[in-house]
Short mmCIF file of C-alpha atoms in Angstrom, two decimals:
data_model
loop_
_atom_site.label_atom_id
_atom_site.label_comp_id
_atom_site.label_asym_id
_atom_site.label_seq_id
_atom_site.Cartn_x
_atom_site.Cartn_y
_atom_site.Cartn_z
CA MET A 1 -43.14 -61.26 29.66
CA ASN A 2 -41.02 -64.10 28.55
CA PHE A 3 -40.27 -62.32 25.36
CA SER A 4 -39.10 -59.12 27.04
CA ARG A 5 -36.86 -61.15 29.32
CA LEU A 6 -35.37 -62.77 26.28
CA LEU A 7 -34.92 -59.36 24.71
CA VAL A 8 -33.18 -58.00 27.79
CA SER A 9 -30.84 -60.95 28.06
CA PHE A 10 -30.12 -60.59 24.37
CA PHE A 11 -29.08 -56.97 24.77
CA VAL A 12 -27.07 -57.72 27.88
CA SER A 13 -25.15 -60.43 26.10
CA ILE A 14 -24.54 -58.13 23.14
CA THR A 15 -23.10 -55.46 25.45
CA LEU A 16 -21.03 -58.03 27.27
CA PHE A 17 -19.69 -59.39 24.06
CA ALA A 18 -18.85 -55.93 22.78
CA GLN A 19 -17.04 -55.07 25.99
CA VAL A 20 -15.05 -58.25 26.20
CA SER A 21 -13.80 -57.78 22.68
CA TRP A 22 -11.64 -54.85 23.81
CA ALA A 23 -8.54 -56.85 24.36
CA GLN A 24 -6.39 -57.91 21.51
CA MET A 25 -3.40 -60.03 20.90
CA ALA A 26 -0.46 -58.09 19.46
CA SER A 27 0.35 -59.48 16.04
CA THR A 28 3.77 -60.68 14.91
CA GLU A 29 3.55 -57.89 12.29
CA ALA A 30 4.36 -55.51 15.13
CA VAL A 31 7.94 -56.75 15.40
CA LEU A 32 8.48 -57.08 11.67
CA SER A 33 7.86 -53.46 10.76
CA PRO A 34 6.99 -51.51 13.92
CA SER A 35 5.54 -48.53 12.07
CA SER A 36 3.06 -50.56 10.09
CA MET A 37 0.35 -51.48 12.54
CA VAL A 38 -2.31 -52.25 10.02
CA SER A 39 -5.19 -49.79 10.12
CA ALA A 40 -8.75 -50.62 9.18
CA LYS A 41 -8.39 -48.55 6.03
CA GLU A 42 -5.38 -50.55 4.89
CA LYS A 43 -7.20 -53.78 5.59
CA LEU A 44 -10.02 -52.64 3.32
CA PHE A 45 -7.48 -51.71 0.66
CA GLU A 46 -5.93 -55.16 0.87
CA MET A 47 -9.29 -56.87 0.57
CA THR A 48 -10.10 -54.87 -2.53
CA SER A 49 -6.76 -55.68 -4.06
CA ARG A 50 -7.40 -59.41 -3.65
CA GLU A 51 -10.70 -58.98 -5.46
CA ASP A 52 -8.93 -57.01 -8.17
CA VAL A 53 -6.41 -59.81 -8.63
CA ALA A 54 -9.24 -62.32 -8.98
CA ALA A 55 -10.95 -60.21 -11.64
CA LYS A 56 -7.71 -59.76 -13.60
CA PHE A 57 -6.94 -63.47 -13.38
CA VAL A 58 -10.34 -64.30 -14.89
CA GLU A 59 -9.62 -61.83 -17.68
CA MET A 60 -6.23 -63.44 -18.32
CA GLY A 61 -7.62 -66.93 -18.66
CA VAL A 62 -6.65 -68.45 -15.31
CA ASP A 63 -8.74 -71.49 -14.34
CA PRO A 64 -11.48 -69.96 -12.12
CA GLN A 65 -11.55 -73.00 -9.83
CA ILE A 66 -8.05 -72.36 -8.52
CA ILE A 67 -8.01 -68.56 -8.45
CA GLN A 68 -8.98 -68.25 -4.78
CA GLU A 69 -6.32 -70.73 -3.70
CA ARG A 70 -3.70 -68.94 -5.75
CA ILE A 71 -4.55 -65.61 -4.18
CA ALA A 72 -4.66 -67.11 -0.69
CA SER A 73 -1.00 -68.12 -1.08
CA MET A 74 0.00 -64.48 -1.62
CA THR A 75 0.83 -62.14 1.25
CA ASP A 76 -1.11 -58.87 1.45
CA VAL A 77 1.78 -56.93 -0.02
CA GLU A 78 2.15 -59.39 -2.88
CA ALA A 79 -1.56 -59.34 -3.69
CA ALA A 80 -1.55 -55.55 -3.78
CA GLN A 81 1.47 -55.56 -6.08
CA VAL A 82 -0.11 -58.02 -8.49
CA ALA A 83 -3.36 -56.04 -8.49
CA TYR A 84 -1.59 -52.87 -9.54
CA ASP A 85 1.22 -54.09 -11.76
CA ILE A 86 0.09 -57.34 -13.37
CA GLU A 87 0.33 -55.89 -16.89
CA THR A 88 3.93 -54.83 -16.55
CA LEU A 89 5.38 -57.53 -14.26
CA PRO A 90 7.67 -59.98 -16.05
CA ALA A 91 6.42 -63.51 -16.58
CA GLY A 92 9.06 -66.20 -16.83
CA ALA A 93 8.24 -68.53 -19.69
CA ASP A 94 10.39 -71.11 -21.45
CA ALA A 95 13.94 -71.47 -22.63
CA GLY A 96 13.19 -71.64 -26.36
CA MET A 97 11.92 -69.03 -28.76
CA SER A 98 8.94 -69.80 -30.94
CA LEU A 99 9.75 -70.26 -34.62
CA LEU A 100 7.54 -67.35 -35.62
CA GLY A 101 9.18 -65.15 -32.99
CA ALA A 102 12.61 -66.07 -34.32
CA VAL A 103 11.57 -65.33 -37.93
CA VAL A 104 10.16 -61.95 -36.97
CA PHE A 105 13.28 -61.20 -34.94
CA VAL A 106 15.64 -62.04 -37.80
CA PHE A 107 13.50 -60.00 -40.18
CA ILE A 108 13.74 -56.93 -37.94
CA VAL A 109 17.49 -57.30 -37.46
CA LEU A 110 18.07 -57.62 -41.22
CA LEU A 111 15.74 -54.71 -41.88
CA VAL A 112 17.76 -52.54 -39.52
CA THR A 113 21.10 -53.60 -40.99
CA ASP A 114 19.68 -52.97 -44.48
CA LEU A 115 18.61 -49.50 -43.46
CA LEU A 116 22.04 -48.85 -42.00
CA GLY A 117 23.56 -49.87 -45.31
CA LEU A 118 25.42 -52.82 -43.80
CA THR A 119 23.45 -55.43 -45.76
CA LYS A 120 21.23 -55.52 -48.81
CA VAL A 121 18.82 -58.39 -48.21
CA PHE A 122 15.52 -56.82 -49.18
CA ASN A 123 15.11 -54.94 -52.41
CA PHE A 124 12.45 -52.64 -50.98
CA THR A 125 14.88 -50.99 -48.57
CA LYS A 126 17.02 -47.95 -49.19
CA PRO A 127 19.92 -47.33 -46.83
CA ILE A 128 19.45 -44.14 -44.88
CA VAL A 129 23.13 -43.45 -44.23
CA ASN A 130 25.14 -43.96 -47.43
CA LYS A 131 23.44 -42.68 -50.53
CA MET B 1 53.19 -41.84 -41.28
CA ALA B 2 54.60 -44.99 -39.65
CA LEU B 3 54.47 -43.22 -36.35
CA THR B 4 50.80 -42.38 -36.78
CA ARG B 5 50.04 -45.98 -37.64
CA THR B 6 51.83 -47.27 -34.54
CA PHE B 7 49.94 -44.73 -32.52
CA PHE B 8 46.65 -46.01 -33.87
CA VAL B 9 47.58 -49.61 -33.17
CA TYR B 10 48.36 -48.70 -29.58
CA LEU B 11 45.13 -46.77 -29.29
CA LEU B 12 43.20 -49.74 -30.64
CA ALA B 13 44.91 -52.13 -28.24
CA LEU B 14 44.24 -49.83 -25.34
CA GLY B 15 40.62 -49.47 -26.40
CA THR B 16 40.20 -53.23 -26.63
CA LEU B 17 41.72 -53.72 -23.23
CA PHE B 18 39.39 -51.15 -21.75
CA PHE B 19 36.43 -52.76 -23.48
CA ILE B 20 37.33 -56.22 -22.19
CA SER B 21 37.84 -55.08 -18.64
CA ALA B 22 34.60 -53.15 -18.71
CA CYS B 23 32.72 -56.24 -19.80
CA ALA B 24 34.37 -58.64 -17.38
CA PRO B 25 32.16 -59.50 -14.40
CA LYS B 26 32.93 -57.20 -11.51
CA ASN B 27 32.78 -59.84 -8.81
CA PRO B 28 33.81 -63.23 -10.11
CA PHE B 29 33.97 -66.07 -7.64
CA PRO B 30 34.73 -64.63 -4.23
CA GLU B 31 38.12 -65.52 -2.81
CA VAL B 32 36.54 -66.53 0.46
CA SER B 33 34.45 -69.24 -1.17
CA SER B 34 35.19 -72.36 0.82
CA SER B 35 35.37 -74.72 -2.15
CA ALA B 36 36.41 -74.35 -5.76
CA SER B 37 33.30 -76.02 -7.07
CA SER B 38 29.98 -77.36 -6.01
CA LYS B 39 27.52 -79.72 -7.57
CA LEU B 40 24.13 -80.43 -6.07
CA PHE B 41 22.27 -83.50 -7.21
CA VAL B 42 19.01 -81.85 -8.12
CA PRO B 43 16.55 -84.13 -9.96
CA PHE B 44 15.78 -82.91 -13.47
CA VAL B 45 12.32 -82.17 -14.85
CA ALA B 46 12.15 -81.83 -18.61
CA PRO B 47 11.06 -78.36 -19.74
CA ARG B 48 7.54 -77.73 -20.95
CA SER B 49 6.53 -74.60 -22.79
CA GLU B 50 5.47 -71.70 -20.50
CA LEU B 51 5.86 -73.81 -17.35
CA CYS B 52 9.46 -73.21 -16.29
CA ALA B 53 8.35 -71.79 -12.92
CA SER B 54 6.38 -74.89 -12.08
CA SER B 55 9.22 -77.17 -13.19
CA SER B 56 11.76 -75.18 -11.18
CA ILE B 57 9.72 -75.51 -7.99
CA GLU B 58 9.22 -79.22 -8.65
CA MET B 59 12.95 -79.83 -9.16
CA LEU B 60 13.78 -78.17 -5.84
CA ALA B 61 10.96 -79.96 -4.03
CA LEU B 62 12.27 -83.29 -5.36
CA TYR B 63 15.76 -82.32 -4.29
CA TRP B 64 14.68 -81.70 -0.70
CA GLN B 65 12.55 -84.81 -0.75
CA SER B 66 15.57 -86.86 -1.83
CA LYS B 67 17.75 -85.29 0.87
CA ASN B 68 15.55 -85.90 3.86
CA SER B 69 12.09 -85.88 5.31
CA PHE B 70 10.43 -83.22 3.20
CA THR B 71 7.15 -84.14 1.53
CA PRO B 72 5.86 -81.76 -1.14
CA ALA B 73 2.23 -80.76 -0.63
CA LEU B 74 1.50 -80.44 -4.36
CA ASP B 75 2.24 -82.53 -7.43
CA LEU B 76 3.54 -81.17 -10.72
CA HIS B 77 0.06 -80.91 -12.20
CA GLU B 78 -1.16 -78.81 -9.26
CA LEU B 79 1.94 -76.60 -9.48
CA ASP B 80 1.20 -76.02 -13.18
CA ALA B 81 -2.36 -74.99 -12.36
CA ARG B 82 -1.12 -72.56 -9.71
CA THR B 83 1.57 -70.82 -11.72
CA LEU B 84 0.51 -70.27 -15.32
CA ILE B 85 -1.26 -67.10 -16.45
CA PRO B 86 -2.34 -67.99 -20.00
CA ALA B 87 -2.60 -64.41 -21.27
CA LYS B 88 0.94 -63.68 -20.13
CA GLY B 89 2.30 -67.01 -21.31
CA GLY B 90 4.29 -67.51 -18.14
CA THR B 91 4.54 -67.06 -14.39
CA LEU B 92 4.90 -63.96 -12.22
CA GLN B 93 7.75 -63.94 -9.67
CA ILE B 94 5.18 -63.43 -6.92
CA GLU B 95 3.25 -66.48 -8.03
CA LEU B 96 6.38 -68.60 -8.19
CA SER B 97 6.92 -67.68 -4.54
CA ALA B 98 3.27 -68.22 -3.63
CA ALA B 99 3.14 -71.65 -5.29
CA ALA B 100 6.40 -72.72 -3.65
CA ARG B 101 4.94 -71.81 -0.25
CA ALA B 102 1.79 -73.75 -1.02
CA ASP B 103 4.07 -76.69 -1.84
CA GLY B 104 5.52 -76.46 1.68
CA LEU B 105 8.78 -74.62 0.99
CA VAL B 106 9.75 -71.38 2.73
CA VAL B 107 10.66 -68.69 0.20
CA TYR B 108 13.69 -66.54 1.02
CA PRO B 109 14.67 -63.74 -1.36
CA LEU B 110 18.26 -63.90 -2.58
CA GLN B 111 19.89 -60.65 -1.47
CA GLY B 112 23.50 -59.81 -2.06
CA GLY B 113 23.85 -60.91 -5.67
CA PHE B 114 26.45 -63.34 -6.92
CA GLU B 115 28.28 -63.70 -3.63
CA ALA B 116 25.06 -64.72 -1.88
CA LEU B 117 24.30 -67.18 -4.68
CA ILE B 118 27.67 -68.88 -4.24
CA ALA B 119 27.24 -68.91 -0.46
CA GLU B 120 23.89 -70.69 -0.75
CA LEU B 121 25.19 -73.21 -3.29
CA SER B 122 28.15 -73.93 -1.02
CA ALA B 123 25.65 -74.66 1.75
CA ASP B 124 23.88 -77.15 -0.54
CA HIS B 125 20.94 -74.83 -1.16
CA PRO B 126 19.91 -74.68 -4.83
CA VAL B 127 18.51 -71.32 -5.96
CA VAL B 128 15.86 -70.48 -8.55
CA VAL B 129 16.77 -67.41 -10.58
CA LEU B 130 14.99 -65.27 -13.14
CA LEU B 131 17.00 -64.68 -16.31
CA ASN B 132 16.39 -62.37 -19.22
CA ARG B 133 17.55 -64.35 -22.24
CA GLY B 134 16.85 -61.47 -24.60
CA PHE B 135 17.64 -57.78 -24.40
CA SER B 136 16.42 -55.17 -21.99
CA TRP B 137 14.27 -53.79 -24.83
CA TYR B 138 13.19 -57.25 -26.00
CA PRO B 139 12.97 -59.34 -22.83
CA LEU B 140 12.60 -63.12 -22.86
CA TRP B 141 12.05 -64.14 -19.27
CA HIS B 142 13.03 -67.56 -18.00
CA TYR B 143 13.29 -69.27 -14.61
CA ALA B 144 15.95 -71.87 -13.95
CA PRO B 145 17.38 -73.62 -10.90
CA ILE B 146 21.10 -73.04 -10.33
CA VAL B 147 22.59 -76.31 -9.12
CA GLY B 148 26.33 -75.74 -8.97
CA TYR B 149 29.42 -73.81 -10.03
CA GLU B 150 32.97 -74.42 -11.16
CA THR B 151 35.55 -71.79 -10.23
CA GLN B 152 38.35 -73.11 -12.42
CA THR B 153 36.43 -72.91 -15.69
CA GLN B 154 34.32 -69.93 -14.56
CA GLN B 155 31.04 -71.70 -15.15
CA ILE B 156 27.62 -71.93 -13.58
CA MET B 157 25.73 -75.23 -13.57
CA THR B 158 22.02 -75.07 -14.19
CA HIS B 159 19.01 -77.10 -15.32
CA TYR B 160 18.57 -74.41 -17.94
CA ALA B 161 16.59 -76.18 -20.65
CA ASP B 162 16.66 -79.69 -22.20
CA THR B 163 19.98 -80.79 -20.73
CA PRO B 164 20.47 -81.54 -17.03
CA ASP B 165 23.46 -79.84 -15.37
CA GLU B 166 24.15 -77.58 -18.33
CA MET B 167 27.27 -75.45 -17.90
CA LEU B 168 26.87 -71.75 -18.69
CA SER B 169 29.82 -69.41 -18.88
CA LEU B 170 29.83 -67.04 -15.95
CA HIS B 171 29.82 -64.11 -18.34
CA THR B 172 26.65 -65.23 -20.11
CA PHE B 173 24.93 -66.10 -16.88
CA LEU B 174 25.75 -62.77 -15.24
CA SER B 175 24.60 -60.83 -18.31
CA MET B 176 21.24 -62.59 -18.34
CA TRP B 177 20.87 -62.35 -14.59
CA GLU B 178 21.80 -58.67 -14.48
CA ARG B 179 19.03 -57.94 -16.97
CA ALA B 180 16.58 -59.59 -14.57
CA ASP B 181 17.77 -57.41 -11.64
CA ARG B 182 19.59 -60.39 -10.11
CA TRP B 183 16.33 -61.87 -8.90
CA GLY B 184 16.47 -65.21 -7.18
CA VAL B 185 14.76 -67.18 -4.42
CA ILE B 186 16.07 -69.79 -2.03
CA LEU B 187 13.37 -72.42 -1.49
CA LEU B 188 13.94 -74.35 1.72
CA PRO B 189 12.05 -76.89 3.81
CA PRO B 190 11.06 -75.61 7.27
CA TYR B 191 14.06 -77.09 9.13
CA GLU B 192 16.64 -75.41 6.87
CA LEU B 193 17.71 -71.76 7.04
CA PRO B 194 19.47 -69.68 4.39
CA VAL B 195 23.10 -68.75 5.11
CA SER B 196 23.19 -65.42 3.28
CA LEU B 197 20.37 -63.49 4.94
CA ALA B 198 20.06 -61.29 8.02
CA LYS B 199 17.75 -62.57 10.72
CA GLU B 200 15.18 -59.81 10.15
CA GLN B 201 14.65 -60.99 6.57
CA VAL B 202 14.61 -64.62 7.68
CA LEU B 203 11.87 -63.81 10.19
CA ARG B 204 9.88 -61.86 7.59
CA SER B 205 10.04 -64.77 5.14
CA ILE B 206 8.91 -67.30 7.74
CA TYR B 207 6.07 -65.01 8.76
CA ASP B 208 4.97 -64.75 5.11
CA PHE B 209 4.97 -68.54 5.05
CA GLU B 210 2.87 -68.64 8.22
CA SER B 211 0.42 -66.00 7.08
CA THR B 212 -0.28 -67.79 3.81
CA GLY B 213 -1.62 -70.85 5.57
CA LYS B 214 1.43 -72.84 6.69
CA ARG B 215 1.33 -72.19 10.43
CA GLU B 216 2.33 -75.67 11.64
CA GLU B 217 5.29 -75.76 9.25
CA ALA B 218 6.24 -72.19 10.18
CA ILE B 219 6.52 -73.24 13.82
CA VAL B 220 9.28 -75.64 12.79
CA SER B 221 11.03 -72.78 10.97
CA TYR B 222 10.74 -70.40 13.92
CA LYS B 223 12.19 -73.07 16.19
CA THR B 224 15.10 -73.59 13.80
CA ALA B 225 15.69 -69.83 13.69
CA HIS B 226 15.53 -69.72 17.49
CA LEU B 227 18.28 -72.33 17.66
CA ARG B 228 20.48 -70.17 15.45
CA TRP B 229 19.64 -66.88 17.21
CA PRO B 230 18.76 -68.00 20.75
CA TYR B 231 18.57 -64.49 22.22
CA ASP B 232 16.41 -62.88 19.56
CA THR B 233 13.12 -61.95 21.19
CA ASN B 234 11.37 -61.16 17.90
CA ILE B 235 11.81 -64.71 16.69
CA LEU B 236 10.53 -65.99 20.02
CA PHE B 237 7.56 -63.62 19.83
CA ALA B 238 6.62 -64.92 16.39
CA LEU B 239 6.96 -68.50 17.66
CA ALA B 240 4.85 -67.82 20.75
CA ASN B 241 2.12 -66.17 18.67
CA ALA B 242 2.05 -69.12 16.29
CA TYR B 243 1.67 -71.48 19.27
CA TYR B 244 -1.10 -69.29 20.64
CA LYS B 245 -2.97 -69.26 17.34
CA THR B 246 -2.79 -73.05 17.07
CA GLN B 247 -4.14 -73.34 20.62
CA ARG B 248 -0.90 -74.84 21.96
CA LEU B 249 -1.35 -72.66 25.03
CA ASP B 250 1.21 -74.28 27.33
CA GLU B 251 3.97 -73.87 24.79
CA ALA B 252 2.82 -70.34 24.02
CA GLU B 253 2.92 -69.38 27.70
CA LYS B 254 6.36 -70.92 28.15
CA THR B 255 7.67 -69.03 25.13
CA TYR B 256 6.24 -65.66 26.21
CA ARG B 257 7.84 -66.20 29.61
CA LEU B 258 11.15 -67.00 27.94
CA ILE B 259 10.99 -63.62 26.18
CA LEU B 260 10.32 -61.91 29.51
CA ALA B 261 13.27 -63.74 31.02
CA LEU B 262 15.46 -62.20 28.32
CA ASP B 263 13.74 -58.81 28.29
CA ALA B 264 11.65 -58.29 31.41
CA LYS B 265 9.88 -55.20 30.08
CA ASN B 266 8.96 -56.51 26.65
CA PRO B 267 5.51 -54.94 26.19
CA LEU B 268 4.27 -57.10 23.33
CA ALA B 269 5.12 -60.36 25.05
CA SER B 270 3.64 -59.06 28.31
CA ASN B 271 0.43 -58.10 26.57
CA ASN B 272 0.01 -61.41 24.83
CA LEU B 273 0.90 -63.39 27.92
CA ALA B 274 -1.68 -61.40 29.90
CA ASP B 275 -4.19 -61.99 27.11
CA LEU B 276 -3.47 -65.72 27.16
CA LEU B 277 -3.80 -65.91 30.96
CA THR B 278 -7.07 -63.98 30.72
CA SER B 279 -8.43 -66.50 28.25
CA GLN B 280 -7.66 -69.17 30.87
CA SER B 281 -9.38 -67.10 33.59
CA ARG B 282 -6.09 -66.59 35.43
CA LEU B 283 -7.00 -62.95 35.97
CA ALA B 284 -4.84 -62.14 39.00
CA GLU B 285 -1.68 -63.32 37.22
CA ALA B 286 -2.68 -61.45 34.09
CA LEU B 287 -3.30 -58.22 35.98
CA GLU B 288 0.05 -58.45 37.75
CA ILE B 289 1.85 -58.66 34.42
CA ILE B 290 -0.10 -55.93 32.67
CA GLU B 291 0.17 -53.50 35.59
CA LYS B 292 3.94 -53.36 35.36
CA THR B 293 4.04 -52.93 31.60
CA SER B 294 4.03 -49.78 29.52
CA SER B 295 5.29 -48.63 26.15
CA ASP B 296 6.36 -45.38 24.49
CA ASP B 297 4.75 -46.53 21.27
CA ILE B 298 1.19 -45.17 21.15
CA ASN B 299 -0.16 -48.16 19.25
CA ILE B 300 1.33 -50.67 21.65
CA GLN B 301 0.15 -48.63 24.64
CA LYS B 302 -3.36 -48.70 23.16
CA ILE B 303 -3.26 -52.48 23.01
CA LEU B 304 -1.94 -52.66 26.59
CA ASN B 305 -4.73 -50.38 27.80
CA ALA B 306 -7.35 -52.51 26.07
CA THR B 307 -6.03 -55.68 27.65
CA ARG B 308 -5.86 -54.08 31.08
CA LYS B 309 -9.41 -52.77 30.72
CA GLU B 310 -10.68 -56.21 29.88
CA ILE B 311 -8.93 -57.86 32.81
CA LEU B 312 -10.34 -55.26 35.22
CA PHE B 313 -13.79 -55.68 33.69
CA LEU B 314 -13.71 -59.44 34.11
CA LEU B 315 -12.40 -59.12 37.67
CA GLY B 316 -15.31 -56.76 38.38
CA LEU B 317 -17.78 -59.29 36.99
CA ARG B 318 -16.29 -61.99 39.19
CA LYS B 319 -16.76 -59.91 42.32
CA GLN B 320 -20.46 -59.34 41.69
#
């Protein structure tokens, strides 16, 4: 008897709760880009993209302890962009070139000028223009 | 023979002239620029390998701290941890923005190229830019704060690398910047607004700040924007919503009513005001507002219907 009363009140409160949750506050998003009222599908897509970012960050050696905070500071659009383009997005680094990088760079430049017949630095090259 | 030679000399001269003019920057310092030079006293942080994004944010945070009552939320070590992606050996533009927001600075995109850059510098707003130090086919990306300019010598002042206030020739700077699609961000404390942006973009940037966890600070920004654009109902709507979400209900109500004073039929403000009144059990007032509101936009009308339905439902409950 008591139990069934409890059960009934439980269901009544569930229905009440469900009905009262009709109303919603209009989000600021609505005035930013009127056409983009976010649908449930898009929300799901954004959630997945945040998980994707987290997975890629782990792969790329980011400290796992701070990954969630880093992603939380991104807007939905930003998170989606990182999830899809992280490989190709530029990453600003430092103002100096590594010594090895510089050596390789000079080597390639001289190789090209050798091949063009403008220089003769390496004896294994043969100019491809002037014979 | 002599004639041909003269002809060639002329041709060469003409060619050189053409080449020079083609390479010269298209928009050097704008004539309208209020001052011939500008130098901002931005504290310098020595460069560390792969961490130029973190250092750039820190320098600007210190600048705003030195100017007035801004307190950075993060220290340099925390900024480092939030910006570096080891496998990429650097920082994404998006993460520079995200970390700056986490530090308490609103991130406004620089739009309008060189002219906008000069306008911001003239307003004492330093700008962080992305530069490509290499070639388009061999990019070497680098972030640096721009801290001044000198019209006479055609130079840009920047904390580029090891030397504070390094002067770069305008030509070099523009070449590197062009190869990075003229990307730049204006990082400002909440009570400052950029001078080069339209209000729609300003509002969008503040909302991004709010939605990434800086709601209290964003309220300050919205208020500042409201002072500049007192009749803009979108700014007021964003402010009212932020008040509502932080449970500052009196201020929220006052702000929604201010919107309705400017635009009596504003459906979004009406809906949210009705919703707020409903949450305070002021159902009769809420119903009165919602009954005289409608919208052509299906999505907005759906929200209005839902709110109306709830008010009627609660009124029905009360009667029983």
